[in-house]
PDB file of C-alpha atoms in Angstrom:
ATOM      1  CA  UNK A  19     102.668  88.201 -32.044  1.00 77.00           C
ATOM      2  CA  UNK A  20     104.425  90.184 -29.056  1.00 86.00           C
ATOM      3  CA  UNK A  21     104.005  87.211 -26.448  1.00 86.00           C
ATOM      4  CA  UNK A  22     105.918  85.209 -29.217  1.00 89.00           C
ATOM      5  CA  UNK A  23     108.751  87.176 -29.869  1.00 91.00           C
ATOM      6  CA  UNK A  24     109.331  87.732 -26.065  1.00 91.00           C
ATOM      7  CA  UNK A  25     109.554  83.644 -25.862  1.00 93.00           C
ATOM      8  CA  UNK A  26     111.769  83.460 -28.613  1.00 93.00           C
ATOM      9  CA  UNK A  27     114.019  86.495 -27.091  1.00 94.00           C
ATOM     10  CA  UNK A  28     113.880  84.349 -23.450  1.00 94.00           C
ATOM     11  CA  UNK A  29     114.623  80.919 -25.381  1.00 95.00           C
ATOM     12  CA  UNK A  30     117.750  82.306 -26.994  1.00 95.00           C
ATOM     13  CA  UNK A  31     118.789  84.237 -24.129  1.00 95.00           C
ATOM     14  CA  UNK A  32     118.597  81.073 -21.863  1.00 95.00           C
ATOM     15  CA  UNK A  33     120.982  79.166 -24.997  1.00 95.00           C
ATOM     16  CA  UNK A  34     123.452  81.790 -24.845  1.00 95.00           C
ATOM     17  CA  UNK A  35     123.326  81.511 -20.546  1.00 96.00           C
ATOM     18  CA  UNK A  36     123.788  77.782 -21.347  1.00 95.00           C
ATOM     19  CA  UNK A  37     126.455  78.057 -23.954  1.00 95.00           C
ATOM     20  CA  UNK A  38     128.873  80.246 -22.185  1.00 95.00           C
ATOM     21  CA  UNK A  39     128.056  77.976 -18.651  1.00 94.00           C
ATOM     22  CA  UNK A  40     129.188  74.999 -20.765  1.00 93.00           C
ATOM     23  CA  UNK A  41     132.368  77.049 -22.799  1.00 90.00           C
ATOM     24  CA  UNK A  42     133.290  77.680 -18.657  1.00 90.00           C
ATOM     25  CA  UNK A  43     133.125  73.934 -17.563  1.00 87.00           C
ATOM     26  CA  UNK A  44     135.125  72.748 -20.426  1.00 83.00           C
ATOM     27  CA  UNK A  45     137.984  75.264 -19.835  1.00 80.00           C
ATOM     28  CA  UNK A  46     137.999  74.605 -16.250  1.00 76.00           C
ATOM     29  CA  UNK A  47     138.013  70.922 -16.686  1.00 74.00           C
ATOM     30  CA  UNK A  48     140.607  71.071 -19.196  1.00 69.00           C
ATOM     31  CA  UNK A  49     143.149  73.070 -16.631  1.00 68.00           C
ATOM     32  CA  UNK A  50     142.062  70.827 -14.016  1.00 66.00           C
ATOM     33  CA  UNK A  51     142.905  67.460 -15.689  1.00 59.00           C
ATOM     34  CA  UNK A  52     145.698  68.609 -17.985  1.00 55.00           C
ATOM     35  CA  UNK A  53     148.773  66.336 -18.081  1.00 49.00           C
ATOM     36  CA  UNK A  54     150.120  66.537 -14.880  1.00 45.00           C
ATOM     37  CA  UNK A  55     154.092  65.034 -16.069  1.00 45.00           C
ATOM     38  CA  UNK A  56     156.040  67.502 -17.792  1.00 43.00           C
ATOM     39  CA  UNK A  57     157.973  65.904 -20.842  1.00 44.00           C
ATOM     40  CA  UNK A  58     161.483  67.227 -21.723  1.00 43.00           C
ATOM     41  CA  UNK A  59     162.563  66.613 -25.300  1.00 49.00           C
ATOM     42  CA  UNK A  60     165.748  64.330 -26.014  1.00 48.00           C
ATOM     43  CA  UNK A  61     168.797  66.497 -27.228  1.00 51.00           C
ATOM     44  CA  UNK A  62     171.249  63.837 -26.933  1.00 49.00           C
ATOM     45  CA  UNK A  63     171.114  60.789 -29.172  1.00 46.00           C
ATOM     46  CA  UNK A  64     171.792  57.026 -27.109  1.00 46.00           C
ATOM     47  CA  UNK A  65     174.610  54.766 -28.201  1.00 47.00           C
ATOM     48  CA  UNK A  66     173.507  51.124 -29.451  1.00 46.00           C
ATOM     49  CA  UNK A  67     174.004  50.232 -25.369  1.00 47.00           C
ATOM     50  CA  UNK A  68     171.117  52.716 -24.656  1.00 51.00           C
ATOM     51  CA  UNK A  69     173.538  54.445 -22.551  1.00 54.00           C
ATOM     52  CA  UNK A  70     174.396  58.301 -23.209  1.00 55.00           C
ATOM     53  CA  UNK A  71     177.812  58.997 -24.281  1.00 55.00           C
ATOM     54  CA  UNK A  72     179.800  60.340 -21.888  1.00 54.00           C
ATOM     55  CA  UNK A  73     182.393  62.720 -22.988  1.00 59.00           C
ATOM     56  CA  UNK A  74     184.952  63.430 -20.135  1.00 59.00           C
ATOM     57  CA  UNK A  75     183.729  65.933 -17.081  1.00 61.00           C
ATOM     58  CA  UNK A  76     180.012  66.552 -17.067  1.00 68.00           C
ATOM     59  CA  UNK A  77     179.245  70.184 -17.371  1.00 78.00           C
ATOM     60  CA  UNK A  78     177.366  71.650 -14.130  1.00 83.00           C
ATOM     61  CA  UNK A  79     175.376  74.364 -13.829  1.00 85.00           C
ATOM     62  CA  UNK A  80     177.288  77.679 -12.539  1.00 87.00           C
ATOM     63  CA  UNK A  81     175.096  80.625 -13.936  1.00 90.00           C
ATOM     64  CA  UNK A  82     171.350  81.344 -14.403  1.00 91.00           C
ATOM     65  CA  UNK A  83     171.247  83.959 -17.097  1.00 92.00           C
ATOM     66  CA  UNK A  84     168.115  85.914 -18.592  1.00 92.00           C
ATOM     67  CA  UNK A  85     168.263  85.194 -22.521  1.00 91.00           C
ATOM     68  CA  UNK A  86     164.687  87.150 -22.805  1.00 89.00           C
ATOM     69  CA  UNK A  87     162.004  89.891 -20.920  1.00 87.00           C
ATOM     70  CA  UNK A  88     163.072  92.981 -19.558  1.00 88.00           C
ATOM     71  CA  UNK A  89     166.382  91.892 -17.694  1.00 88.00           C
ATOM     72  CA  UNK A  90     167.574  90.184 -20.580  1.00 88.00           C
ATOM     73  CA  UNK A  91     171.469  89.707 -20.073  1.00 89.00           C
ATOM     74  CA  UNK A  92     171.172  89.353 -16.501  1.00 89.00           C
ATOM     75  CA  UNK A  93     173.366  86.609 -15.058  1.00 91.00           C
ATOM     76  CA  UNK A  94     173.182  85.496 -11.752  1.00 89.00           C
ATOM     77  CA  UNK A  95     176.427  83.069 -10.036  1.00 90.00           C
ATOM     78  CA  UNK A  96     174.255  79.533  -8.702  1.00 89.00           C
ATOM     79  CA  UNK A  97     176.087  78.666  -5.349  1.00 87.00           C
ATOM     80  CA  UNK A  98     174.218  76.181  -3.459  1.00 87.00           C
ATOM     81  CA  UNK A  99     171.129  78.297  -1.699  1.00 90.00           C
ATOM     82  CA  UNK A 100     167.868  77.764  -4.070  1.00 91.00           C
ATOM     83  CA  UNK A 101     166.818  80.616  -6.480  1.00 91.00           C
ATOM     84  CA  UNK A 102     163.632  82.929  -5.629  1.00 92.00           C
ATOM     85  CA  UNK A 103     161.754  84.111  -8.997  1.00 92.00           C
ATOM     86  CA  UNK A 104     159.327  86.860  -8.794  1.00 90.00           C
ATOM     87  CA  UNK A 105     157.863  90.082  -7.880  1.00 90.00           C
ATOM     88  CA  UNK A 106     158.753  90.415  -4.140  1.00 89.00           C
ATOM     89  CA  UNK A 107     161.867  92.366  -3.302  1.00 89.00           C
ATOM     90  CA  UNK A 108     163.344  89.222  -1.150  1.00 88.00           C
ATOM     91  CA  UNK A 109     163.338  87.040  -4.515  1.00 88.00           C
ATOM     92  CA  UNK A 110     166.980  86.188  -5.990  1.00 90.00           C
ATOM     93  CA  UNK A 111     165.325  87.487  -9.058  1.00 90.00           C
ATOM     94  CA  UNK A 112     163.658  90.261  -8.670  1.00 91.00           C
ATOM     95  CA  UNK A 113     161.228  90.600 -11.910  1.00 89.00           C
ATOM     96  CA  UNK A 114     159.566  93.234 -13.592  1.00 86.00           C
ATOM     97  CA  UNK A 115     157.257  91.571 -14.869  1.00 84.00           C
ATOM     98  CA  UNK A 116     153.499  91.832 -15.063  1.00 85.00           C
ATOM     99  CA  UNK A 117     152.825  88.248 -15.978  1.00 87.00           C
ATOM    100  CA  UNK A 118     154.506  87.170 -12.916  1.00 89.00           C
ATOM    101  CA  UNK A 119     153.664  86.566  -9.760  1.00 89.00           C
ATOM    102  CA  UNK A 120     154.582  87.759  -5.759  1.00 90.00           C
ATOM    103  CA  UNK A 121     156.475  84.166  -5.625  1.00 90.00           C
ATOM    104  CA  UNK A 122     156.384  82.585  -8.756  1.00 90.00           C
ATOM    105  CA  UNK A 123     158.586  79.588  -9.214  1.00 92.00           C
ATOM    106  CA  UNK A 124     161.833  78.621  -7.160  1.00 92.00           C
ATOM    107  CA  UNK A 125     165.285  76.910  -8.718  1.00 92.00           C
ATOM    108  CA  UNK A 126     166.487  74.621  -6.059  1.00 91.00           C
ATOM    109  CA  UNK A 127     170.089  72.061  -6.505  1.00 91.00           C
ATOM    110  CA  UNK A 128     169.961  68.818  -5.434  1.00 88.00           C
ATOM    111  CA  UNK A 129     173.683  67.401  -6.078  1.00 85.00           C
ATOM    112  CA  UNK A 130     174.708  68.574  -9.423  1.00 84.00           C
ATOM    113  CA  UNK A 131     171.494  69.117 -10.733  1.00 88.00           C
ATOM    114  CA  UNK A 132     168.600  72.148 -10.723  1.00 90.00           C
ATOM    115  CA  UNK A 133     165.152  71.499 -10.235  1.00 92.00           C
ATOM    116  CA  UNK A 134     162.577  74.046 -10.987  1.00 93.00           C
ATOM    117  CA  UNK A 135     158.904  74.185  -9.189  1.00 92.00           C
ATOM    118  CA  UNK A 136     156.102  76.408  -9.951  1.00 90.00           C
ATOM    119  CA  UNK A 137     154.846  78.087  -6.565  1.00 89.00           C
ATOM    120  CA  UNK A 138     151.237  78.378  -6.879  1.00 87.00           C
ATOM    121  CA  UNK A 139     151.554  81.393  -9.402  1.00 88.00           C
ATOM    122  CA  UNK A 140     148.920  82.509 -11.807  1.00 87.00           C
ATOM    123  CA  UNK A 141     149.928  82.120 -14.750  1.00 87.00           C
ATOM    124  CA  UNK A 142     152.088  79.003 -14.562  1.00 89.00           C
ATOM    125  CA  UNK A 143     155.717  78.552 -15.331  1.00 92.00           C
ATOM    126  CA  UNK A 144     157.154  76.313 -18.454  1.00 92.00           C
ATOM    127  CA  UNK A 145     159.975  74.080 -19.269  1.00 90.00           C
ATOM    128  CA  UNK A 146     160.597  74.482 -22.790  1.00 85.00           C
ATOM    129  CA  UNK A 147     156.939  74.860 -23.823  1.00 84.00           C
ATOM    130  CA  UNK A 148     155.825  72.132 -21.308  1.00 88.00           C
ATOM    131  CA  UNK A 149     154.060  73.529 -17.649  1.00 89.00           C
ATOM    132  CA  UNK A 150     155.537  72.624 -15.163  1.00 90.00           C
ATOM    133  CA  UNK A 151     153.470  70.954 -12.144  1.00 87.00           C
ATOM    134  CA  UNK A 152     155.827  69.238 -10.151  1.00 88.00           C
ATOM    135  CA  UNK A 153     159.541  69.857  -9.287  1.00 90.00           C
ATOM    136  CA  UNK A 154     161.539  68.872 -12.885  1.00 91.00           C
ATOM    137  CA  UNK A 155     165.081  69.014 -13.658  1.00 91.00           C
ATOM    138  CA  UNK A 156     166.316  71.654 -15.443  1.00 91.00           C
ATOM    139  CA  UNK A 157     169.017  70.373 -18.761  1.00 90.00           C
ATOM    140  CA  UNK A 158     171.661  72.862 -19.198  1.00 88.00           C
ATOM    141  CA  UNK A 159     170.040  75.427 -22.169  1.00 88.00           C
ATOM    142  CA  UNK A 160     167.036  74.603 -21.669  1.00 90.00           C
ATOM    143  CA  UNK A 161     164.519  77.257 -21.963  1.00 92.00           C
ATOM    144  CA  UNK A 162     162.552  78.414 -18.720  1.00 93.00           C
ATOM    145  CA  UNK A 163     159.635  81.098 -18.974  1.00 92.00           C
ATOM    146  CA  UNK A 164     158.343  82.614 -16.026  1.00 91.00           C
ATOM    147  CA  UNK A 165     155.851  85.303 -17.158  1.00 87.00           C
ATOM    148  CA  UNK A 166     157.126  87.323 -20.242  1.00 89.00           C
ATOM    149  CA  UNK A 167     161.172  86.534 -19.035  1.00 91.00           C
ATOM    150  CA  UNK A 168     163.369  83.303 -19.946  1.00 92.00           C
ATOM    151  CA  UNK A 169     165.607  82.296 -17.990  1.00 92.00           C
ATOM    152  CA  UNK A 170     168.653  79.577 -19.135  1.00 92.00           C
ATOM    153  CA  UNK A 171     171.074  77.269 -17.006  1.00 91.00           C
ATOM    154  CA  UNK A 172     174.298  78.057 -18.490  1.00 89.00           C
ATOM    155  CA  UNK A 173     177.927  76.235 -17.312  1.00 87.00           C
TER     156      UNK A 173
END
């Protein structure tokens, strides 16, 4: 009767082993493969051309501002040198943030728009909701989390 519990102890043991070795693989399949294009909702409805309205000057980017995290109301002037987000003391935004890391994501112009990339960081940096994988233009109020802190695009 002993010899068969200690199977039946070793059997589920070895499921378990096998369960969480599968639970692993999934995950890390799952953030290898996810979606790798980063999709950026529509705010502005198209005429019957399929062309957006254009309504006088275009509004460009002249302030980053913190809408949410510990720095909340800090605004920072854009000139035309990229934007540093992260830990390190050389970053253009210098974050207190646990969630974020060393180097975390950079803000770079090219003409009149922003682009945002990730830098390798842990825990990933998102464009309203969406990761971002790839460098992707930033829309003017459009949410940008980096750790626990938004950040916003402002005119």
């Amino acid at each position: 009767m002993q010899g068969l519990i200690l199977q039946l102890t070793r059997a589920g043991f070895l499921l378990l082993l096998w369960l969480f070795v599968w639970a692993v693989l999934r995950t890390l399949r799952a953030d290898v493969y996810a979606g790798s294009g980063v999709r950026v909702p529509q705010r502005y409805s198209r005429t019957a051309s399929g062309v957006l309205p254009s309504f006088g000057k275009p509004k460009v980017a002249k302030n980053l501002v913190v809408t949410q995290g510990a720095l909340a109301g800090t605004r920072i002037t854009l000139s035309t040198q990229p934007v540093l987000i992260g830990r390190a003391d050389d970053s253009t935004l210098v974050l207190t943030d646990d969630y974020a890391s060393t180097r975390h994501a950079r803000l770079s112009p090219r003409g009149s728009d922003w682009y945002v990339e990730d830098l390798g960081s842990t825990n990933g940096t998102y464009l309203d909701r969406a990761k971002v994988t790839t460098a992707v233009r930033v829309p003017l109020g459009t949410p940008v989390r980096v750790g626990k802190t938004v950040i916003e695009l402002r005119p």
